[in-house]
mmCIF file of C-alpha atoms in Angstrom:
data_model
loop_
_atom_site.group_PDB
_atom_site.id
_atom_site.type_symbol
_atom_site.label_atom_id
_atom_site.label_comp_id
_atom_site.label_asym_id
_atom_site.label_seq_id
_atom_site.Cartn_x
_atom_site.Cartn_y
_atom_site.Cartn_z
ATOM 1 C CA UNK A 1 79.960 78.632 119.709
ATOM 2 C CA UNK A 2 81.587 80.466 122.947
ATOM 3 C CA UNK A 3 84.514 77.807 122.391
ATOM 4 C CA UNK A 4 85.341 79.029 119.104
ATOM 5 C CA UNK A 5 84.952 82.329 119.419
ATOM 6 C CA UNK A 6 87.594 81.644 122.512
ATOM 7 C CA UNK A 7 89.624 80.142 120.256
ATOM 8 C CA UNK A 8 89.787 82.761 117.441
ATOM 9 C CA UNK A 9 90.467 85.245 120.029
ATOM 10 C CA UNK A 10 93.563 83.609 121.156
ATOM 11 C CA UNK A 11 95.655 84.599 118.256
ATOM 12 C CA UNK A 12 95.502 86.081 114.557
ATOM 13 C CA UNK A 13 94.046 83.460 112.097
ATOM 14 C CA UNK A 14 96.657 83.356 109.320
ATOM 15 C CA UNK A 15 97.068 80.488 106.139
ATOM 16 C CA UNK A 16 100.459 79.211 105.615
ATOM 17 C CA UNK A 17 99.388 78.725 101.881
ATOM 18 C CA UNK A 18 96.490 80.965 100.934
ATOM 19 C CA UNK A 19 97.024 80.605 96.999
ATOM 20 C CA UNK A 20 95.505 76.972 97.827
ATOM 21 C CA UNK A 21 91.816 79.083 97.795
ATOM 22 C CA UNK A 22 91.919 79.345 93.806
ATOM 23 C CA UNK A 23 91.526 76.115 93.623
ATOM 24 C CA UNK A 24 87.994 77.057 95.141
ATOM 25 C CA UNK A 25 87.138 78.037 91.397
ATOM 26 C CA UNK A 26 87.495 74.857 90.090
ATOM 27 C CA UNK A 27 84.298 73.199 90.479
ATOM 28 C CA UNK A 28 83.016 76.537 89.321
ATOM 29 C CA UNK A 29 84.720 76.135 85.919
ATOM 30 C CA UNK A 30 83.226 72.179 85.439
ATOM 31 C CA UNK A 31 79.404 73.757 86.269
ATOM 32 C CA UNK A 32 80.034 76.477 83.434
ATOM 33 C CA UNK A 33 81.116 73.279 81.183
ATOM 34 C CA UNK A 34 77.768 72.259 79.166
ATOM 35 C CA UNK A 35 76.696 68.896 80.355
ATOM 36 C CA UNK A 36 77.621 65.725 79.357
ATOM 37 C CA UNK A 37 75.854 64.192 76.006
ATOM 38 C CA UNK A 38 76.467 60.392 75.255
ATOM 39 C CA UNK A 39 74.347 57.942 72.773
ATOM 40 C CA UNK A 40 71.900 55.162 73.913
ATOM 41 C CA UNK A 41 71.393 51.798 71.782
ATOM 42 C CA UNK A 42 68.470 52.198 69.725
ATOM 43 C CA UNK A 43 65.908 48.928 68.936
ATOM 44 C CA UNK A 44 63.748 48.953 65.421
ATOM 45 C CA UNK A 45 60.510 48.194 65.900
ATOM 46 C CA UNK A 46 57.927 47.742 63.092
ATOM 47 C CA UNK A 47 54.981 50.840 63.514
ATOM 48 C CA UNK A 48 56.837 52.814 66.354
ATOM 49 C CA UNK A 49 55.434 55.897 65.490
ATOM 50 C CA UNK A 50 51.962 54.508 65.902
ATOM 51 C CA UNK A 51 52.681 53.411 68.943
ATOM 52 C CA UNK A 52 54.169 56.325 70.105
ATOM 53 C CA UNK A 53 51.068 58.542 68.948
ATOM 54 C CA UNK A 54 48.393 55.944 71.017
ATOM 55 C CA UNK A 55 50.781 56.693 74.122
ATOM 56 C CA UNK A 56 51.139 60.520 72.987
ATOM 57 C CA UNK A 57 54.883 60.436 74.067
ATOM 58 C CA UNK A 58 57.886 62.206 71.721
ATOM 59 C CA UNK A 59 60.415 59.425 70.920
ATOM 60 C CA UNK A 60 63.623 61.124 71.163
ATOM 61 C CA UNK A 61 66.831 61.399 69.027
ATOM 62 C CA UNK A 62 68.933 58.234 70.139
ATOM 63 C CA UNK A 63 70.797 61.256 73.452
ATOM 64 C CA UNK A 64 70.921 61.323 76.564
ATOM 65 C CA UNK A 65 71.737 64.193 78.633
ATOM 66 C CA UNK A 66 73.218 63.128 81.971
ATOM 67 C CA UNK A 67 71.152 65.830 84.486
ATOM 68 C CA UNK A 68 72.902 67.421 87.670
ATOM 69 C CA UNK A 69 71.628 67.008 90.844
ATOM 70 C CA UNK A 70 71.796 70.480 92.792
ATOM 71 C CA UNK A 71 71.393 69.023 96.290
ATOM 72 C CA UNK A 72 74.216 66.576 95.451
ATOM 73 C CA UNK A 73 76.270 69.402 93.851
ATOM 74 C CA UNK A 74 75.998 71.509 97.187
ATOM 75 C CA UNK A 75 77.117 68.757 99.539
ATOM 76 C CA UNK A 76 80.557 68.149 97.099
ATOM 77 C CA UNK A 77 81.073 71.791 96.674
ATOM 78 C CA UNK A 78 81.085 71.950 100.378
ATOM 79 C CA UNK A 79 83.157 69.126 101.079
ATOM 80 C CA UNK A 80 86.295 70.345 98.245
ATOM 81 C CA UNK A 81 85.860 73.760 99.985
ATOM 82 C CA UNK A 82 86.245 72.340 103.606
ATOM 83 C CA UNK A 83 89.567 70.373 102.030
ATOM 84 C CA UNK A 84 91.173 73.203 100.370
ATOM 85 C CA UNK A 85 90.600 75.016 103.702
ATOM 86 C CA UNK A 86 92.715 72.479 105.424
ATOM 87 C CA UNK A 87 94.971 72.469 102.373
ATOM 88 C CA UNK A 88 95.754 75.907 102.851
ATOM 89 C CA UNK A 89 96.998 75.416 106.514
ATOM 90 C CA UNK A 90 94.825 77.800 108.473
ATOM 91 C CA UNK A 91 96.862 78.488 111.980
ATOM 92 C CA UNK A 92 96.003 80.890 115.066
ATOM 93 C CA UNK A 93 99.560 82.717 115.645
ATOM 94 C CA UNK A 94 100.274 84.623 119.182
ATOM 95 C CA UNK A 95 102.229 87.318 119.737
ATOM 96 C CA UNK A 96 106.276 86.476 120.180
ATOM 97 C CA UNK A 97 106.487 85.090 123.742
ATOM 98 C CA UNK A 98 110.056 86.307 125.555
ATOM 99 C CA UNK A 99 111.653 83.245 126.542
ATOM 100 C CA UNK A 100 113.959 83.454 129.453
ATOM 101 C CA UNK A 101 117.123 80.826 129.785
ATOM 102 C CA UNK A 102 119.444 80.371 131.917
ATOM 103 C CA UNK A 103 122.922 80.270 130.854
ATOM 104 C CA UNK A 104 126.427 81.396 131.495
ATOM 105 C CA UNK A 105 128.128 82.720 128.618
ATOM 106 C CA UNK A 106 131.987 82.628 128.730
ATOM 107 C CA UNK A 107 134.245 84.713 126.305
ATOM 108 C CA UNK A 108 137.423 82.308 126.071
ATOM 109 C CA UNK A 109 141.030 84.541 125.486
ATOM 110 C CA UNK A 110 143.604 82.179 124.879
ATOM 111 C CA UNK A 111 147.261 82.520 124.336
ATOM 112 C CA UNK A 112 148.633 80.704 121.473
ATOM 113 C CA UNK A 113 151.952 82.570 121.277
ATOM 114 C CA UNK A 114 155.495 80.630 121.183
ATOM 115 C CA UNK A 115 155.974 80.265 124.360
ATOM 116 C CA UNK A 116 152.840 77.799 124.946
ATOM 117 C CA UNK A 117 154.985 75.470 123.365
ATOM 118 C CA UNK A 118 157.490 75.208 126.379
ATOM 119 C CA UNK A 119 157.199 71.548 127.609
ATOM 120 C CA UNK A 120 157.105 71.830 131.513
ATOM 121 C CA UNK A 121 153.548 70.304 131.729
ATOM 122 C CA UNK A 122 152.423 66.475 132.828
ATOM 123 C CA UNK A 123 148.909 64.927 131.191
ATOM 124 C CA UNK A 124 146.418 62.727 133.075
ATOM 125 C CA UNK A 125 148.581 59.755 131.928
ATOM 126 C CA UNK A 126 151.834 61.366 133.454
ATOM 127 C CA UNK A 127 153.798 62.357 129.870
ATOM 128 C CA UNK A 128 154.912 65.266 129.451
ATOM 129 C CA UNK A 129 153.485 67.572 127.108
ATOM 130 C CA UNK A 130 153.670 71.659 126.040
ATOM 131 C CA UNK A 131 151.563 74.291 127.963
ATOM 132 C CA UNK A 132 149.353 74.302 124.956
ATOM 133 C CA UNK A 133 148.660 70.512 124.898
ATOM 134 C CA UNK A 134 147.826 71.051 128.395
ATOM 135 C CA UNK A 135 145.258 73.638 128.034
ATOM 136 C CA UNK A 136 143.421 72.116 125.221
ATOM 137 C CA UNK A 137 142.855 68.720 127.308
ATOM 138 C CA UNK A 138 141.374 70.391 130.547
ATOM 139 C CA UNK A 139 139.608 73.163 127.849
ATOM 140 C CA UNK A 140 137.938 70.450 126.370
ATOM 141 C CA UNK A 141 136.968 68.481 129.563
ATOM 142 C CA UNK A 142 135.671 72.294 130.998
ATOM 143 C CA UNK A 143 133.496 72.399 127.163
ATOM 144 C CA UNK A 144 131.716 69.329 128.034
ATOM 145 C CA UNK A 145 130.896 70.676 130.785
ATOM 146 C CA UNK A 146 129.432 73.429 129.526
ATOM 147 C CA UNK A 147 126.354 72.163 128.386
ATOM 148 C CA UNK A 148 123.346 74.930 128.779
ATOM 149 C CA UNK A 149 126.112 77.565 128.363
ATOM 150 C CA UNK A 150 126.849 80.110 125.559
ATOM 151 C CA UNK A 151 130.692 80.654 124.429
ATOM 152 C CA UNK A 152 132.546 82.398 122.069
ATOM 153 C CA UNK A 153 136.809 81.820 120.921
ATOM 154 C CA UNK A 154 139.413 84.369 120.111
ATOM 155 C CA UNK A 155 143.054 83.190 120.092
ATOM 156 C CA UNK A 156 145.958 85.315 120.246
ATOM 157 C CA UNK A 157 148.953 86.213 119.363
ATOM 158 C CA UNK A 158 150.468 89.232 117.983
ATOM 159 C CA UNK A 159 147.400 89.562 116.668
ATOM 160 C CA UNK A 160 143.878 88.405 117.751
ATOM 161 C CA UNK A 161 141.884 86.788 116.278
ATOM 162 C CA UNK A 162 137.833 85.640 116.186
ATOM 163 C CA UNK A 163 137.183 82.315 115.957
ATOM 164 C CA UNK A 164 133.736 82.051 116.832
ATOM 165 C CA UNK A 165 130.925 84.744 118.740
ATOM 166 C CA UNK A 166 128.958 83.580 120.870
ATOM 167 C CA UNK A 167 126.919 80.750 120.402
ATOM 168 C CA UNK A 168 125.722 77.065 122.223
ATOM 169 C CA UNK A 169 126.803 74.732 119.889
ATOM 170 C CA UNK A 170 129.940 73.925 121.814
ATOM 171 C CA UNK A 171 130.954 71.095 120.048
ATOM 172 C CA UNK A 172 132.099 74.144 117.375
ATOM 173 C CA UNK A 173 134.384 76.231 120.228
ATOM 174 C CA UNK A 174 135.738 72.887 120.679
ATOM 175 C CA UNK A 175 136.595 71.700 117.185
ATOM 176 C CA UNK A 176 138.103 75.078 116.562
ATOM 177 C CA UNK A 177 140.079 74.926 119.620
ATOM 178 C CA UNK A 178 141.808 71.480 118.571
ATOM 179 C CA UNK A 179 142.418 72.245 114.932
ATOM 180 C CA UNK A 180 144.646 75.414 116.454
ATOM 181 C CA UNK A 181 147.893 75.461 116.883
ATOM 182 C CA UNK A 182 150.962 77.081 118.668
ATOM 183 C CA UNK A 183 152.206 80.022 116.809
ATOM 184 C CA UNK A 184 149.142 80.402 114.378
ATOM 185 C CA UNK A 185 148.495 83.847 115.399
ATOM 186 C CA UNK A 186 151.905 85.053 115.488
ATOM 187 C CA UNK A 187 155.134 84.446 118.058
ATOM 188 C CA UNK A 188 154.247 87.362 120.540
ATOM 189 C CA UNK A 189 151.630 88.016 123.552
ATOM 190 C CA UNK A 190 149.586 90.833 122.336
ATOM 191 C CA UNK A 191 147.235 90.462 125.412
ATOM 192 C CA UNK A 192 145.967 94.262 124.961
ATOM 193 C CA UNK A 193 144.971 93.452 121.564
ATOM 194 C CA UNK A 194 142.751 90.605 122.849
ATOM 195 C CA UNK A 195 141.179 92.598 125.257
ATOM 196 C CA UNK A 196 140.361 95.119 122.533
ATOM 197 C CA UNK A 197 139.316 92.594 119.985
ATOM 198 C CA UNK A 198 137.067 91.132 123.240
ATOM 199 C CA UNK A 199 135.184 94.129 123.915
ATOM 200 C CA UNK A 200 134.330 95.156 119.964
ATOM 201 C CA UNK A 201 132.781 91.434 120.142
ATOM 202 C CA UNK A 202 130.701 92.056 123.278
ATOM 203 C CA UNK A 203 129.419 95.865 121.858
ATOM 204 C CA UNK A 204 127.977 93.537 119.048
ATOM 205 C CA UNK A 205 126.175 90.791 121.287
ATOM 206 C CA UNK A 206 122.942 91.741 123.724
ATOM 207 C CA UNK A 207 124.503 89.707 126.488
ATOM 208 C CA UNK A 208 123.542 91.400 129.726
ATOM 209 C CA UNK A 209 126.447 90.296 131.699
ATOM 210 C CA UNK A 210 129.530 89.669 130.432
ATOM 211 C CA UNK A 211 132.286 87.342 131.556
ATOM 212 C CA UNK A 212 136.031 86.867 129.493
ATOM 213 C CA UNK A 213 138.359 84.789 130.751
ATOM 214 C CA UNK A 214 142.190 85.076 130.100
ATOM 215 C CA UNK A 215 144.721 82.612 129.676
ATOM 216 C CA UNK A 216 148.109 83.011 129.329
ATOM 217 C CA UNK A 217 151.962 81.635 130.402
ATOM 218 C CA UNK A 218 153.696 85.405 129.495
ATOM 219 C CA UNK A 219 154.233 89.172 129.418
ATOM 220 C CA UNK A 220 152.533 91.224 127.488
ATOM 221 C CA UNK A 221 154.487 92.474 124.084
ATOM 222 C CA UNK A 222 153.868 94.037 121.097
ATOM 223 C CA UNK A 223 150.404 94.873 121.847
ATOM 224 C CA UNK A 224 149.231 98.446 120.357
ATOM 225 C CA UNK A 225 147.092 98.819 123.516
ATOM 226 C CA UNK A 226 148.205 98.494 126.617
ATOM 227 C CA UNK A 227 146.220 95.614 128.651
ATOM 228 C CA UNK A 228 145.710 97.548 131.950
ATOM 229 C CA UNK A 229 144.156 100.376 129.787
ATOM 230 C CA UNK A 230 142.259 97.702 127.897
ATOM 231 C CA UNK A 231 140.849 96.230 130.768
ATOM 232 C CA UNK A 232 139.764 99.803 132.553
ATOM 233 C CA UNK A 233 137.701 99.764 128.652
ATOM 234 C CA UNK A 234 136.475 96.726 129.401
ATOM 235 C CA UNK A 235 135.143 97.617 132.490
ATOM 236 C CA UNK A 236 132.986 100.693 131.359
ATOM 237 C CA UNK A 237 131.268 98.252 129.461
ATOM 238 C CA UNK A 238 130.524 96.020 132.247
ATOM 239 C CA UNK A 239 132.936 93.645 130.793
ATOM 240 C CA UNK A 240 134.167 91.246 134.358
ATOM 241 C CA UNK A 241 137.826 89.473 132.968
ATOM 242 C CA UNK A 242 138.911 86.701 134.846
ATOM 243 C CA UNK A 243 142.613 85.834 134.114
ATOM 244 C CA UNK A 244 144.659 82.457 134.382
ATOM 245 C CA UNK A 245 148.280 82.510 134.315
ATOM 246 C CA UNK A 246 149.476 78.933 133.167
ATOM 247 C CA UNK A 247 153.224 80.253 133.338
ATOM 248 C CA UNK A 248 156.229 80.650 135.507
ATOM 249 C CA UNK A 249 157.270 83.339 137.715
ATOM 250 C CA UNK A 250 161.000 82.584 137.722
ATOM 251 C CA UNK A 251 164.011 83.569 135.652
ATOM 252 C CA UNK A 252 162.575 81.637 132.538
ATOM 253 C CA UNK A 253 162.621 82.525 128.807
ATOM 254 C CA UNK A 254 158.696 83.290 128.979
ATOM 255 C CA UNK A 255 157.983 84.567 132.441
ATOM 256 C CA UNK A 256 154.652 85.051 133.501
ATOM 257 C CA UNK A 257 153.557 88.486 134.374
ATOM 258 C CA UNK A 258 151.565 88.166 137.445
ATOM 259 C CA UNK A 259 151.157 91.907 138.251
ATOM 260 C CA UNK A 260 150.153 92.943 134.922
ATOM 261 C CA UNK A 261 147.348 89.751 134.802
ATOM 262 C CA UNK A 262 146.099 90.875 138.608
ATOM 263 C CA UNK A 263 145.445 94.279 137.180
ATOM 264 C CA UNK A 264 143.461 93.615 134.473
ATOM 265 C CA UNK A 265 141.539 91.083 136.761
ATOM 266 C CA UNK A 266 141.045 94.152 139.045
ATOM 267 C CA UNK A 267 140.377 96.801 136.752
ATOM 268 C CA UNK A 268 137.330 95.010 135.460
ATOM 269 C CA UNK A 269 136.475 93.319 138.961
ATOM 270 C CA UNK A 270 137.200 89.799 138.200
ATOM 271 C CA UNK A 271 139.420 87.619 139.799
ATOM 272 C CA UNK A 272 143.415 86.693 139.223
ATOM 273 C CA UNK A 273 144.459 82.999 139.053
ATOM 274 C CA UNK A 274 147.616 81.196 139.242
ATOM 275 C CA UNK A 275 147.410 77.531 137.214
ATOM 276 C CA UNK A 276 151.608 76.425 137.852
ATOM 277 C CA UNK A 277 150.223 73.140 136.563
ATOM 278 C CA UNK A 278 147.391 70.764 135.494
ATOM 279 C CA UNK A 279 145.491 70.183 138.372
ATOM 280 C CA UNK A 280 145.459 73.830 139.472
ATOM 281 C CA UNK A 281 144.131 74.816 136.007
ATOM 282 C CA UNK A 282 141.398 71.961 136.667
ATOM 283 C CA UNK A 283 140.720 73.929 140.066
ATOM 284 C CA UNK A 284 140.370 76.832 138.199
ATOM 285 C CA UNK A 285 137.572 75.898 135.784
ATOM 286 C CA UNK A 286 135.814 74.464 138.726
ATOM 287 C CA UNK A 287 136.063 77.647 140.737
ATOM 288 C CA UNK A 288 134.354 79.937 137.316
ATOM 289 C CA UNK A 289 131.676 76.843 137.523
ATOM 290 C CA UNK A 290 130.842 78.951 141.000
ATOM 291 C CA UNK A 291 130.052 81.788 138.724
ATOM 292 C CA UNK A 292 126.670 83.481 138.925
ATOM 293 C CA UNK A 293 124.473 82.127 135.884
ATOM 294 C CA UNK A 294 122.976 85.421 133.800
ATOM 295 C CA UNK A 295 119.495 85.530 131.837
ATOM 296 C CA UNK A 296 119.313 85.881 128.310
ATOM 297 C CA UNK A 297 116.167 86.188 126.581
ATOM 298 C CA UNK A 298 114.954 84.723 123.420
ATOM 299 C CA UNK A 299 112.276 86.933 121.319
ATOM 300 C CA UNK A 300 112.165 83.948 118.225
ATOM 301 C CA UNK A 301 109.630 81.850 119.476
ATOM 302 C CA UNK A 302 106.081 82.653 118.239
ATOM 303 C CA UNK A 303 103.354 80.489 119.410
ATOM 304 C CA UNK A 304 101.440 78.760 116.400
ATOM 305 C CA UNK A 305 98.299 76.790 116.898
ATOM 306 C CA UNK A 306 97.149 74.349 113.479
ATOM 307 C CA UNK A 307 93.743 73.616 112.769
ATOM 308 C CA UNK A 308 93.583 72.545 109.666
ATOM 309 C CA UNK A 309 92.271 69.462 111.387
ATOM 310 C CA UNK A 310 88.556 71.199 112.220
ATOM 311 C CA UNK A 311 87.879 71.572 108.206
ATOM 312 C CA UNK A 312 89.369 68.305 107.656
ATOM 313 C CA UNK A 313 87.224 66.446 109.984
ATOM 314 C CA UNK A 314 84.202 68.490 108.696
ATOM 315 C CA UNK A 315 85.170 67.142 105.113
ATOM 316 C CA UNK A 316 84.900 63.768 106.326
ATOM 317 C CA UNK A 317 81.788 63.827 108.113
ATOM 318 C CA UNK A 318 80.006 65.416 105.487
ATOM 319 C CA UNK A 319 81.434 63.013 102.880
ATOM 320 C CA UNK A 320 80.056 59.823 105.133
ATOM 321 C CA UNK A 321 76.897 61.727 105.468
ATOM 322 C CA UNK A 322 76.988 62.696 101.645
ATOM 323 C CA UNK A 323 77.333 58.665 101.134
ATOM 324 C CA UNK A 324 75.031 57.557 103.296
ATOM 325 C CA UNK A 325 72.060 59.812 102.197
ATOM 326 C CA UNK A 326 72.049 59.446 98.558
ATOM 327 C CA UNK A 327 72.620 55.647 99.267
ATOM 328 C CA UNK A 328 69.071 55.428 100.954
ATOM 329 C CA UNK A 329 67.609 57.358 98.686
ATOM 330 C CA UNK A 330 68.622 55.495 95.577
ATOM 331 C CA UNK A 331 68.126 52.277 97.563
ATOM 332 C CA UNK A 332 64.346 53.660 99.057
ATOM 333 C CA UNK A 333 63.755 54.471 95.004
ATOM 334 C CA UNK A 334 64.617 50.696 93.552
ATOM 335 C CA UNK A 335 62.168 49.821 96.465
ATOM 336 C CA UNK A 336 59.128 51.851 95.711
ATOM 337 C CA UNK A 337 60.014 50.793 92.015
ATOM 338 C CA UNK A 338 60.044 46.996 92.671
ATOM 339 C CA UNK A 339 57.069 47.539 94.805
ATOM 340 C CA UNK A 340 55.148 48.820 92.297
ATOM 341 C CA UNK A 341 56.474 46.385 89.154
ATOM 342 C CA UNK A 342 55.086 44.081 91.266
ATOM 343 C CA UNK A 343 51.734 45.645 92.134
#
């Protein structure tokens, strides 16, 4: 008794399907029913009546009227109650438990403007391939990577654009990463836009602290905010940006704007890195692996506890009991009955 009374304690007793209990008024409905009537066979026999007056019994009118047991009657009312208790999924359910994981979550800027399609980068297999090619073959091997972590894709352009908040199913920040391509977004390097775009995404998230990294081969232009003020933004909302500049420094068509990348890395406290090539940008994802991990928590889990088993197991044992019972009774009755035919 102390053991259940633990047990209800631990949580509120709820049913997952509570209209099963009107099926409770079912056997309710075949007691109200009158009983069941059905004819017997009937033999003629020559001076019945006067045989029935010596024995001074009242023959009766060819019915029967099959009679309910009440004591058999309780034990089946009993056992459908106990199985429309487990029927209607009774559960103990706790309060919401706060789980706590461990995860880093990385905001992922990345520069799809013209000038990632300059071909001055060499793949693992030694071909040469564009700055975008590049990135999205050492982005993917940094995604699998990844696994425990929570990230979320804007690409940019002239504009910027959201292509997925933050979540763990990485296998989406990947897919959406391959199907993009060079000059989707528009021919410029807004890279104050994506900063802005960045930090309206973050004000919507709970993320406690929050990490963006930046890659991109140019100069900022045509932005409508300018990324050093962007970043200072950023950084009142405890937004660290860590920026990767995949370009050149020398007299190119697209050259890379170091200073203006080292103050935005600064303004918000992160870090500034140069990636001239392939294996630098592979050094660089394995220095952010060196990152701190943050703590997230999760409010969705609510601890549920079924026990639709207890009623179910009662049902049982009080149906083999039910069985067993009435089958010694009727067989202790044809006993005293042949016992006394014969005696």
């Amino acid at each position: 008794m102390q053991e259940l009374r633990t047990l209800l304690e631990s949580g509120t007793l709820e049913y997952e399907y509570p209209w099963m209990f009107w099926l409770l008024l079912l056997p309710l409905i075949v007691i109200l029913l009158p009983p069941l009537k059905y004819r017997t066979e009937s033999l003629y026999a020559p001076y019945f009546d006067r045989l029935a007056k010596i024995k001074g019994e009242k023959p009766s009118e060819g019915v029967q009227i099959a009679r309910r047991n009440a004591v058999a009657q309780l034990f089946l009312f009993i056992i459908w109650g106990l199985l429309i208790l487990a029927a209607s999924s009774p559960q103990l359910v706790g309060e919401p438990e706060k789980q706590i994981k461990t995860a880093r979550n990385f905001l992922i800027n990345v520069d799809i403007s013209l000038s990632m399609e300059t071909t001055d980068w060499v793949n693992k297999e030694g071909n040469r391939v564009t700055r975008w090619q590049a990135v999205k073959e050492v982005m993917n091997e940094f995604i699998e990577r990844r696994q425990g972590d929570r990230m979320g894709l804007i690409l940019f352009g002239t504009q910027a654009y959201l292509q997925s908040p933050f979540t763990d199913d990485l296998q989406v920040i990947e897919a959406l990463l391959n199907e993009s391509e060079v000059g989707m977004a528009g021919a410029k390097t807004a890279i104050g836009n994506s900063i802005g775009k960045s930090v309206e995404l973050f004000e919507q998230d709970s993320i406690q602290k929050k990490v963006m990294v930046l890659i991109t081969d140019g100069a900022d232009s045509g932005s409508e905010l300018n990324p050093i003020q962007a970043a200072r933004l950023a950084a009142v909302d405890s937004i660290k940006i860590y920026t990767i500049g995949i370009g050149t420094t020398g007299p190119q068509t697209y050259e890379l704007d170091e200073y203006t990348l080292t103050e935005i890395a600064k303004a918000s406290g992160g870090q500034y890195f140069q990636a001239s090539d392939r294996e630098r940008l592979e050094a660089v994802y394995g220095e952010l692996d060196d990152l701190e991990p943050i703590e997230y928590e999760n409010n969705d889990y609510i601890p549920k506890r079924l026990l639709f088993y207890y009623p179910l197991m009662g049902a049982l044992v009080l149906a083999l009991g039910y069985q067993v019972i009435f089958g010694l009774l009727s067989t202790g009755k044809k006993i005293i009955s042949k016992a006394r035919a014969d005696g």
